[in-house]
XYZ file of C-alpha atoms in Angstrom:
653
model
C 0.000 0.000 0.000
C 1.310 3.470 -0.893
C 2.603 5.566 1.990
C 1.512 9.179 1.612
C 2.366 12.087 3.842
C 1.594 11.662 7.528
C 1.311 14.601 9.925
C 1.482 13.986 13.647
C 2.056 15.913 16.831
C 5.254 15.430 18.782
C 6.926 16.959 21.803
C 10.530 18.022 21.272
C 12.459 18.300 24.546
C 15.557 20.486 24.428
C 17.741 22.442 26.817
C 15.893 25.736 26.335
C 15.871 29.232 27.737
C 12.563 30.844 28.637
C 11.385 33.484 26.161
C 10.044 35.701 28.922
C 7.658 38.637 28.442
C 7.777 41.205 25.665
C 9.137 44.663 26.429
C 6.026 46.760 27.259
C 7.613 50.072 26.178
C 6.660 51.017 22.591
C 9.731 50.993 20.298
C 9.763 54.673 19.313
C 13.383 54.977 18.211
C 14.418 54.525 14.575
C 15.531 51.035 13.654
C 19.247 50.458 14.153
C 19.799 49.037 10.686
C 23.113 47.284 10.086
C 22.325 46.457 6.482
C 22.324 49.817 4.710
C 24.147 50.639 1.486
C 25.789 53.974 0.712
C 23.645 55.679 -1.943
C 26.805 56.678 -3.815
C 27.453 53.010 -4.602
C 24.052 52.293 -6.120
C 25.095 53.354 -9.630
C 27.127 50.129 -9.783
C 24.096 47.851 -9.415
C 21.557 46.640 -11.975
C 18.760 49.187 -12.418
C 16.060 47.123 -10.697
C 18.328 46.415 -7.725
C 19.356 50.068 -7.342
C 15.700 51.095 -7.414
C 14.621 48.513 -4.858
C 17.523 49.214 -2.502
C 15.921 52.572 -1.770
C 12.284 51.465 -1.805
C 10.482 51.869 1.532
C 13.118 50.568 3.964
C 11.763 49.895 7.425
C 12.037 52.956 9.689
C 10.790 51.500 12.965
C 9.266 48.447 14.625
C 5.796 49.703 15.542
C 3.264 48.182 16.009
C 5.456 45.191 16.945
C 7.000 45.010 20.400
C 10.579 44.160 21.285
C 11.189 40.671 22.662
C 14.014 40.968 25.183
C 12.719 39.097 28.227
C 14.759 35.935 27.644
C 17.847 34.872 29.544
C 20.727 32.440 29.279
C 19.565 29.804 31.779
C 18.609 26.642 29.910
C 16.681 23.696 31.306
C 14.913 20.768 29.602
C 11.679 22.147 28.182
C 8.979 20.618 26.010
C 8.400 22.338 22.651
C 5.309 21.491 20.610
C 6.278 20.092 17.216
C 4.495 18.866 14.101
C 6.148 16.067 12.135
C 5.586 15.588 8.399
C 6.812 12.230 7.163
C 6.719 9.870 4.201
C 8.919 6.836 3.641
C 11.861 9.010 2.504
C 11.926 12.205 4.585
C 10.927 13.404 8.027
C 10.497 17.132 8.680
C 10.008 18.491 12.209
C 8.267 21.871 12.388
C 7.932 24.197 15.399
C 4.634 26.077 14.903
C 5.013 28.022 18.155
C 8.429 29.368 17.126
C 7.893 30.924 13.720
C 7.044 27.683 11.916
C 10.750 26.800 11.784
C 11.658 23.476 10.149
C 14.004 22.392 12.941
C 15.048 19.100 11.342
C 14.933 17.404 7.945
C 16.100 13.779 7.988
C 16.677 11.566 4.947
C 15.314 8.287 6.289
C 17.086 5.751 4.006
C 20.513 7.067 5.033
C 19.640 8.583 8.429
C 21.366 11.831 7.429
C 20.263 15.113 9.001
C 20.229 17.567 6.094
C 20.139 20.747 8.202
C 22.102 22.226 11.051
C 19.911 21.018 13.903
C 20.574 23.157 16.928
C 20.707 20.955 20.054
C 19.456 23.859 22.216
C 16.867 26.594 22.060
C 18.643 29.820 22.927
C 17.115 33.149 21.891
C 19.494 35.966 21.016
C 19.067 39.514 19.738
C 19.252 38.959 15.987
C 15.636 39.328 14.834
C 14.294 42.735 13.871
C 12.508 42.848 17.226
C 15.002 40.893 19.310
C 14.501 37.200 20.057
C 15.776 34.815 17.354
C 17.375 31.377 17.462
C 19.730 29.498 15.161
C 19.150 26.367 13.102
C 16.789 24.796 10.574
C 14.780 26.525 7.846
C 13.138 29.834 8.709
C 10.634 31.983 6.805
C 11.543 35.672 6.825
C 8.917 38.223 5.824
C 8.581 41.928 6.556
C 11.845 43.810 6.061
C 15.570 43.257 5.733
C 16.570 41.027 8.624
C 15.158 38.109 10.576
C 11.374 38.330 10.867
C 9.627 39.637 13.977
C 7.798 36.276 13.959
C 11.012 34.320 14.644
C 9.843 33.294 18.115
C 6.103 33.839 17.666
C 3.324 31.265 17.200
C 1.826 30.713 13.754
C -1.546 29.239 12.872
C -1.224 25.657 11.607
C -3.691 23.186 10.154
C -4.013 20.016 8.140
C -5.000 20.635 4.484
C -5.447 18.230 1.540
C -2.271 18.129 -0.543
C -2.205 18.140 -4.364
C -1.473 14.379 -4.423
C -4.367 13.508 -2.106
C -2.288 13.176 1.049
C -1.983 15.686 3.864
C -0.326 19.075 3.713
C 0.716 21.226 6.667
C -0.343 24.843 6.324
C 1.242 27.613 8.376
C -0.122 31.141 8.188
C -0.086 34.476 10.006
C -0.533 38.231 9.670
C 2.808 40.019 9.278
C 2.326 43.306 11.136
C 5.240 45.459 9.931
C 3.781 45.530 6.408
C 0.218 44.353 7.251
C 0.351 41.316 4.950
C -1.163 37.838 5.380
C 1.016 34.950 4.222
C 0.971 31.165 4.150
C 3.530 28.370 3.929
C 2.272 24.941 2.746
C 4.545 21.929 3.314
C 4.000 18.439 1.926
C 5.847 15.272 0.964
C 4.473 13.436 -2.080
C 4.481 9.663 -1.925
C 8.023 8.360 -2.402
C 9.489 11.845 -2.776
C 12.976 12.700 -1.571
C 11.994 16.376 -1.554
C 9.964 18.481 0.839
C 7.748 20.779 -1.215
C 6.970 24.229 0.169
C 4.357 26.441 -1.452
C 4.448 30.075 -0.305
C 1.913 32.831 -0.913
C 1.903 36.461 0.255
C -1.216 38.569 -0.333
C -1.755 42.322 -0.352
C -5.437 42.968 0.391
C -4.907 46.731 0.601
C -5.880 49.339 -1.989
C -2.285 50.537 -2.117
C 1.070 48.972 -3.015
C 3.059 47.520 -0.109
C 6.806 46.803 0.233
C 7.489 43.078 0.014
C 10.380 41.132 1.526
C 10.912 37.386 1.676
C 13.965 35.227 2.303
C 13.959 31.540 3.247
C 17.074 30.895 5.362
C 18.526 27.416 5.812
C 21.214 26.658 8.386
C 23.683 23.925 7.370
C 26.812 22.627 9.143
C 29.748 24.977 8.796
C 31.976 22.457 7.032
C 29.647 22.204 4.027
C 30.857 23.317 0.618
C 28.290 25.693 -0.922
C 27.705 25.254 -4.651
C 25.575 27.600 -6.732
C 25.153 28.213 -10.507
C 26.903 31.599 -10.510
C 30.348 32.947 -11.331
C 30.112 36.185 -9.328
C 28.553 37.530 -6.158
C 27.953 40.777 -4.337
C 29.926 40.724 -1.082
C 28.585 42.671 1.915
C 31.174 42.642 4.666
C 32.024 44.407 7.912
C 32.628 47.730 6.140
C 28.940 47.682 5.071
C 29.811 48.112 1.401
C 28.604 46.003 -1.497
C 31.300 44.972 -3.939
C 31.237 42.552 -6.858
C 33.548 39.584 -6.359
C 34.113 36.098 -7.781
C 32.090 33.382 -6.076
C 34.009 32.497 -2.896
C 35.677 29.124 -2.943
C 35.202 26.490 -0.277
C 38.524 27.503 1.265
C 37.707 31.239 1.368
C 38.101 32.526 4.908
C 36.890 35.898 6.127
C 37.642 36.952 9.692
C 34.278 38.691 10.108
C 30.650 37.966 9.301
C 30.000 38.339 5.570
C 27.099 37.987 3.139
C 27.527 36.795 -0.445
C 24.596 37.521 -2.763
C 25.039 35.375 -5.851
C 24.557 36.907 -9.291
C 22.512 34.147 -10.935
C 22.148 34.623 -14.708
C 18.597 35.211 -15.948
C 16.988 32.072 -17.324
C 19.218 29.755 -15.271
C 17.551 27.321 -12.885
C 17.470 28.630 -9.310
C 19.206 26.368 -6.764
C 21.854 26.290 -4.042
C 23.504 23.237 -2.450
C 25.573 22.576 0.679
C 27.623 19.369 0.429
C 30.077 17.651 2.768
C 33.567 16.420 1.898
C 32.106 13.231 0.389
C 29.665 15.143 -1.821
C 26.517 14.466 0.269
C 24.210 17.147 1.589
C 21.209 19.368 0.962
C 19.962 21.133 -2.137
C 17.318 23.830 -2.274
C 15.621 24.761 -5.541
C 12.530 26.700 -6.524
C 10.405 28.096 -9.285
C 11.993 31.109 -10.951
C 10.040 33.694 -8.925
C 12.326 33.122 -5.948
C 15.267 34.606 -7.794
C 17.936 35.409 -5.174
C 20.479 33.115 -3.522
C 22.864 33.964 -0.724
C 25.547 32.563 1.587
C 26.085 33.930 5.100
C 29.178 33.057 7.146
C 30.017 34.153 10.685
C 33.692 34.385 9.844
C 36.790 32.720 11.210
C 37.664 35.405 13.782
C 37.123 35.101 17.527
C 33.934 37.208 17.384
C 32.337 34.871 14.871
C 33.366 31.804 16.855
C 31.956 33.361 20.028
C 28.632 34.134 18.345
C 28.283 30.528 17.245
C 29.012 29.232 20.749
C 26.549 31.803 22.091
C 23.766 30.545 19.809
C 24.354 26.811 20.118
C 26.714 26.114 22.973
C 30.382 25.031 23.067
C 31.173 21.917 21.073
C 27.909 21.912 19.092
C 29.579 22.766 15.779
C 29.251 25.895 13.732
C 26.871 26.636 10.899
C 26.472 28.770 7.822
C 23.279 29.813 6.069
C 22.190 29.265 2.498
C 19.301 31.511 1.621
C 16.760 32.153 -1.143
C 14.797 35.349 -1.670
C 12.465 37.246 -3.942
C 15.069 39.913 -4.731
C 18.621 39.654 -6.008
C 20.077 41.230 -2.851
C 18.694 41.021 0.668
C 18.831 44.775 1.139
C 16.042 45.278 -1.417
C 12.294 45.480 -0.983
C 10.000 44.505 -3.842
C 6.686 46.223 -4.593
C 3.527 44.162 -4.159
C 0.767 45.910 -6.041
C -2.613 46.698 -4.533
C -5.031 43.779 -4.191
C -2.529 41.331 -5.652
C -0.512 38.349 -4.505
C 2.760 36.581 -5.193
C 3.503 32.871 -4.837
C 6.201 30.339 -5.634
C 7.302 26.809 -4.786
C 10.483 25.651 -3.060
C 11.892 22.139 -2.719
C 14.403 20.833 -0.155
C 16.043 17.426 -0.321
C 19.206 15.313 -0.328
C 21.779 15.464 -3.093
C 24.889 13.393 -3.722
C 27.675 14.399 -6.076
C 31.380 13.769 -6.418
C 33.724 15.370 -3.897
C 34.636 18.958 -4.854
C 31.967 19.101 -7.568
C 31.626 21.898 -10.096
C 28.283 23.714 -10.422
C 27.573 22.074 -13.780
C 27.954 18.594 -12.271
C 25.709 19.479 -9.330
C 23.118 20.942 -11.714
C 23.148 17.667 -13.635
C 22.677 15.606 -10.479
C 19.844 17.893 -9.380
C 18.115 17.493 -12.737
C 18.313 13.729 -12.347
C 16.987 13.829 -8.775
C 14.311 16.490 -9.336
C 13.813 17.800 -12.883
C 13.052 21.451 -13.301
C 9.821 20.500 -15.051
C 8.770 18.519 -11.969
C 9.123 21.615 -9.775
C 7.058 23.673 -12.211
C 4.429 20.910 -12.364
C 4.267 20.696 -8.552
C 3.774 24.458 -8.392
C 0.954 24.295 -10.925
C -0.679 21.451 -8.984
C -0.375 23.319 -5.692
C -1.818 26.657 -6.804
C -5.479 25.492 -6.845
C -4.934 24.039 -3.339
C -3.733 27.341 -1.897
C -7.337 28.458 -1.336
C -8.472 25.167 0.197
C -10.014 25.714 3.618
C -7.923 24.282 6.464
C -9.196 21.144 8.159
C -7.981 20.087 11.585
C -6.432 23.039 13.435
C -3.039 21.997 14.808
C -1.793 25.266 16.341
C -3.038 28.801 16.900
C -1.200 32.036 16.187
C -2.058 35.601 17.164
C -5.367 37.447 17.010
C -4.054 40.427 15.012
C -5.120 38.986 11.678
C -8.606 38.364 13.045
C -8.801 42.011 14.128
C -7.883 43.252 10.644
C -10.384 40.919 9.007
C -13.038 42.086 11.470
C -12.291 45.697 10.539
C -12.278 45.193 6.758
C -14.357 42.063 6.120
C -11.610 40.885 3.763
C -12.099 37.448 2.229
C -8.878 35.465 2.441
C -9.656 31.914 1.333
C -7.215 29.354 2.636
C -6.042 31.484 5.561
C -8.953 32.112 7.936
C -8.396 34.495 10.810
C -11.248 33.435 13.077
C -12.781 35.775 15.653
C -12.171 33.044 18.210
C -8.451 33.908 18.061
C -9.048 37.468 19.336
C -7.500 37.834 22.781
C -6.817 40.283 25.578
C -4.437 42.436 23.534
C -7.004 42.908 20.777
C -10.004 43.489 23.114
C -9.699 47.300 23.517
C -9.262 47.715 19.771
C -12.368 45.654 19.084
C -14.267 48.027 21.366
C -12.803 51.063 19.590
C -13.884 49.556 16.282
C -17.442 48.886 17.462
C -18.089 51.922 19.686
C -15.607 54.608 18.625
C -14.199 54.707 22.173
C -10.953 53.184 23.442
C -11.817 51.785 26.880
C -9.875 52.842 29.929
C -7.977 49.953 31.574
C -9.901 48.295 34.391
C -6.792 48.295 36.583
C -3.491 50.140 36.678
C -0.980 48.292 34.565
C 1.536 49.020 31.786
C -0.274 50.057 28.579
C -0.936 47.390 25.979
C 0.258 47.465 22.359
C -0.657 50.409 20.101
C -2.059 50.037 16.583
C -0.459 52.608 14.290
C -1.965 52.059 10.824
C -3.650 55.083 9.190
C -7.208 53.824 9.791
C -6.558 53.046 13.452
C -4.882 56.433 13.901
C -7.962 58.149 12.468
C -10.171 56.245 14.910
C -7.989 57.389 17.811
C -8.166 60.986 16.575
C -11.991 60.948 16.679
C -12.318 58.962 19.938
C -12.984 60.747 23.254
C -9.708 62.312 24.353
C -9.026 60.377 27.553
C -5.426 60.122 28.831
C -5.272 56.492 27.724
C -6.447 57.409 24.214
C -4.038 60.355 24.007
C -1.154 58.052 24.939
C -1.956 55.611 22.116
C -2.724 58.450 19.686
C 0.676 59.952 20.405
C 2.407 56.637 19.643
C 0.497 56.353 16.345
C 1.314 59.969 15.421
C 4.971 59.422 16.237
C 5.025 56.369 13.971
C 3.466 58.435 11.158
C 6.267 61.007 11.459
C 4.076 63.689 13.044
C 6.305 64.121 16.064
C 5.103 67.553 17.124
C 1.509 66.301 17.326
C 2.660 63.212 19.216
C 4.369 65.362 21.851
C 1.241 67.502 22.177
C -0.926 64.399 22.644
C 1.326 63.063 25.407
C 1.508 66.460 27.104
C -2.300 66.851 26.996
C -2.678 63.491 28.751
C -0.337 64.270 31.671
C -2.646 66.348 33.942
C -5.358 63.663 34.225
C -3.392 60.441 33.677
C -3.496 57.937 36.567
C -0.030 56.731 35.500
C 2.507 59.341 34.452
C 5.476 57.123 33.665
C 4.352 55.819 30.232
C 3.804 59.405 29.024
C 6.999 60.752 30.602
C 8.984 57.968 28.998
C 7.551 58.790 25.546
C 8.375 62.481 26.059
C 11.900 61.529 27.175
C 12.451 59.591 23.947
C 11.203 62.605 22.000
C 13.651 64.827 23.888
C 16.503 62.496 22.999
C 15.545 62.458 19.331
C 15.566 66.268 19.348
C 18.934 66.347 21.142
C 17.607 67.587 24.507
C 19.488 65.028 26.575
C 19.421 66.895 29.914
C 15.643 67.230 29.793
C 15.325 63.624 28.662
C 17.339 62.461 31.680
C 15.116 64.500 34.010
C 11.975 63.013 32.526
C 13.400 59.508 32.718
C 14.199 59.990 36.410
C 10.646 61.232 37.043
C 9.159 58.377 35.003
C 11.070 55.714 36.908
C 10.167 57.309 40.238
C 6.478 57.263 39.239
C 6.660 53.617 38.172
C 8.245 52.695 41.500
C 5.359 54.297 43.370
C 3.026 51.958 41.485
C 5.290 48.993 42.002
C 6.427 48.885 45.647
C 8.870 46.027 45.208
C 11.009 48.296 43.017
C 11.852 50.160 46.198
C 12.198 47.509 48.858
C 12.172 44.064 47.254
C 8.876 42.988 48.821
C 5.202 43.262 48.015
C 4.429 44.153 44.430
C 1.909 43.997 41.633
C -1.081 41.649 41.356
C 0.034 38.133 40.604
C -1.554 38.036 37.147
C 0.384 41.174 36.108
C 3.609 40.498 37.976
C 5.595 39.468 34.905
C 4.632 42.515 32.842
C 5.378 44.883 35.747
C 8.808 43.307 36.186
C 9.443 43.719 32.452
C 8.349 47.374 32.625
C 10.665 48.076 35.567
C 13.612 46.474 33.772
C 12.956 48.229 30.455
C 12.384 51.679 31.936
C 15.197 51.264 34.444
C 17.659 50.418 31.701
C 16.661 53.413 29.564
C 16.749 55.724 32.586
C 20.233 54.547 33.617
C 21.592 55.012 30.105
C 20.053 58.490 29.798
C 21.349 59.632 33.183
C 24.853 58.312 32.616
C 24.941 60.034 29.234
C 24.631 63.447 30.922
C 26.847 62.481 33.891
C 24.047 62.517 36.477
C 25.823 59.744 38.318
C 24.118 60.129 41.696
C 20.663 59.970 40.089
C 21.759 56.895 38.111
C 22.822 55.263 41.387
C 19.360 56.019 42.831
C 17.693 54.280 39.894
C 20.059 51.327 40.225
C 19.312 50.863 43.907
C 15.548 50.958 43.211
C 15.654 48.131 40.676
C 14.369 44.726 41.798
C 17.285 42.537 42.977
C 16.619 39.880 40.326
C 16.764 42.537 37.605
C 20.124 43.810 38.878
C 21.549 40.306 38.461
C 20.723 40.107 34.751
C 23.704 40.386 32.416
C 22.567 43.614 30.776
C 22.382 45.239 34.199
C 25.736 43.826 35.302
C 27.193 45.670 32.301
C 25.369 48.844 33.383
C 26.658 48.317 36.926
C 30.230 48.298 35.630
C 29.574 51.477 33.653
C 28.039 53.144 36.711
C 30.974 52.138 38.896
C 33.408 53.548 36.346
C 31.410 56.799 36.211
C 31.722 56.958 40.010
C 35.501 56.631 39.682
C 35.555 53.064 41.051
C 37.613 51.504 38.284
C 38.704 48.408 40.192
C 35.143 47.649 41.249
C 34.086 47.967 37.607
C 36.828 45.538 36.553
C 35.653 43.144 39.254
C 32.257 42.957 37.543
C 34.015 41.627 34.433
C 36.154 39.280 36.477
C 33.073 37.851 38.213
C 31.572 37.199 34.789
C 28.280 38.112 33.158
C 26.383 37.379 29.950
C 24.326 40.085 28.235
C 21.542 37.860 26.923
C 20.115 40.519 24.603
C 23.426 41.702 23.131
C 22.586 43.006 19.652
C 24.329 41.711 16.555
C 27.087 44.240 15.852
C 26.869 45.890 19.288
C 30.363 46.416 20.728
C 29.221 47.944 24.048
C 31.002 45.285 26.105
C 34.285 45.728 24.264
C 34.129 49.525 24.397
C 33.606 49.549 28.151
C 36.432 47.054 28.667
C 38.751 49.308 26.651
C 37.973 52.170 29.054
C 39.065 50.025 31.992
C 42.612 49.319 30.825
C 44.903 48.153 28.035
C 44.524 44.395 28.428
C 43.093 42.387 25.515
C 39.365 41.767 25.619
C 38.715 38.346 27.228
C 37.381 35.816 24.751
C 34.099 35.334 26.607
C 33.233 38.989 25.877
C 34.479 39.128 22.280
C 31.491 39.473 19.922
C 33.189 41.850 17.484
C 31.622 41.778 14.023
C 34.067 44.164 12.360
C 37.620 45.482 12.843
C 38.022 48.100 15.534
C 38.549 51.609 14.155
C 42.114 52.835 14.557
């Protein structure tokens, strides 16, 4: 009897860090974008690439929140998984963590085709913070790792084109307000996992579009691609055309290589071991780009890999496929249109040190190009098929948008039953024209910043709570003067001052008024502490159901206040904030780093060095952030200890 695709639930137990709560402070500052190209260099690129490099880059993270509540303490934890399996392949998917394909095993040989991370350790590499290494990830939104990296997706069982089962993942991407779906299935006897992807734009306006599928493979794999040249993007943040790097090419720092695939050539990229065995990814022609990312051979790159997977777990590199030629581009998805394509992932065997032509020949034997096109054609009518058994539930934000617009999105239902506590006040605003006041004092919930929601806030009764959210939406729209006025209007009657004072402090910083910003931060933190007694004395505290979010608010505001006060040399006030922080917060790595900076500002150099000697780990250290190394350099002339070396580029002379 034929064995068709089976989908089953499984529990994957890994040493895992807790994700923790989201940061409750709205991300008002511009995005710290590492991947930006000097406009003077764009004349060197093909016309479509040069145009798309400057098309609607992401300016900020709103309405998404930052995820920085995770730590570095790992313990065995159960992760919900969905397994798709035929008699040739077994794919393990994590629907609660971005729909990541964590493992892809070729059953006849027992080979793992991906870099399978033996731990779950979030780190600050996604656009909004928490991201983890390994497997195949689906990146949508803007240049970088998606804000959905560690978020739950909707998942369901759907009939596949061959009559078996297909796993559908879908969600609402909030940076660009786009619904998308990822359909995975394994035809009977197939050595390849098929992945059909569709992104829809239901709006009456064009929307920037970004998609890259990133696959982690063991670091020792030779990457083969049908190209003779690539665009290299290295630590100097410049794009330069270069020959395709050889297997032996070593770069001391993290580097991207965007391959220049000739038009009309089949799209594929392979990662093969020394014996010629490994993984190949191919697609229909719409997924045009291919890329290699390496961490580099320097100590910073090695440290990052240990940080993400643990010592002795082996390094990895990423082979990637995207809609654009270069990952720094954003396509244009026209109004009320959609884009779709099909990808295939499977094993490939070739001779050791194979040339691209030989690998292309082996790929054509294993999976003809015509077969990929035929699978895509067979899948397209299934993309609208209504999901059957629901296997996992994502967020309620898509349901809120569908409720507002009555959009019909066949194949990807966003049911009202998925609306939750975060969406509840916005449902009331939609139905009544009034944003309800919170029933208890607590940190404000997320703000919706789209033009329609902003208009609703502008016409709603001007309560302090509404003015706070209106100000956030106005700030996101670039109307900063109006945002400041909204926050200032709310202050006299607001039951909680600290959220408004914090927003005004950020505005002061953006305008260069750092002394006033520091004063407002000090007042904001003092006000928060009055609402949260345990900030002051380590006992008592918020209601048990809100305890986690209050702790997150204290940590987030305390960090920003300390940084603002130290910037203007208000050292005594910074010490007051430090002493008011909850003891558990002061023990976190980020705050140990701030403690060392505070001690140095107080002239206590040896005490600051002792913080380093005692050891700490800044769990949310940002990719490219050299704060640890810079502070160490201020403490003396000794080389930076290896445990603190995360340098992504050479130090400036």
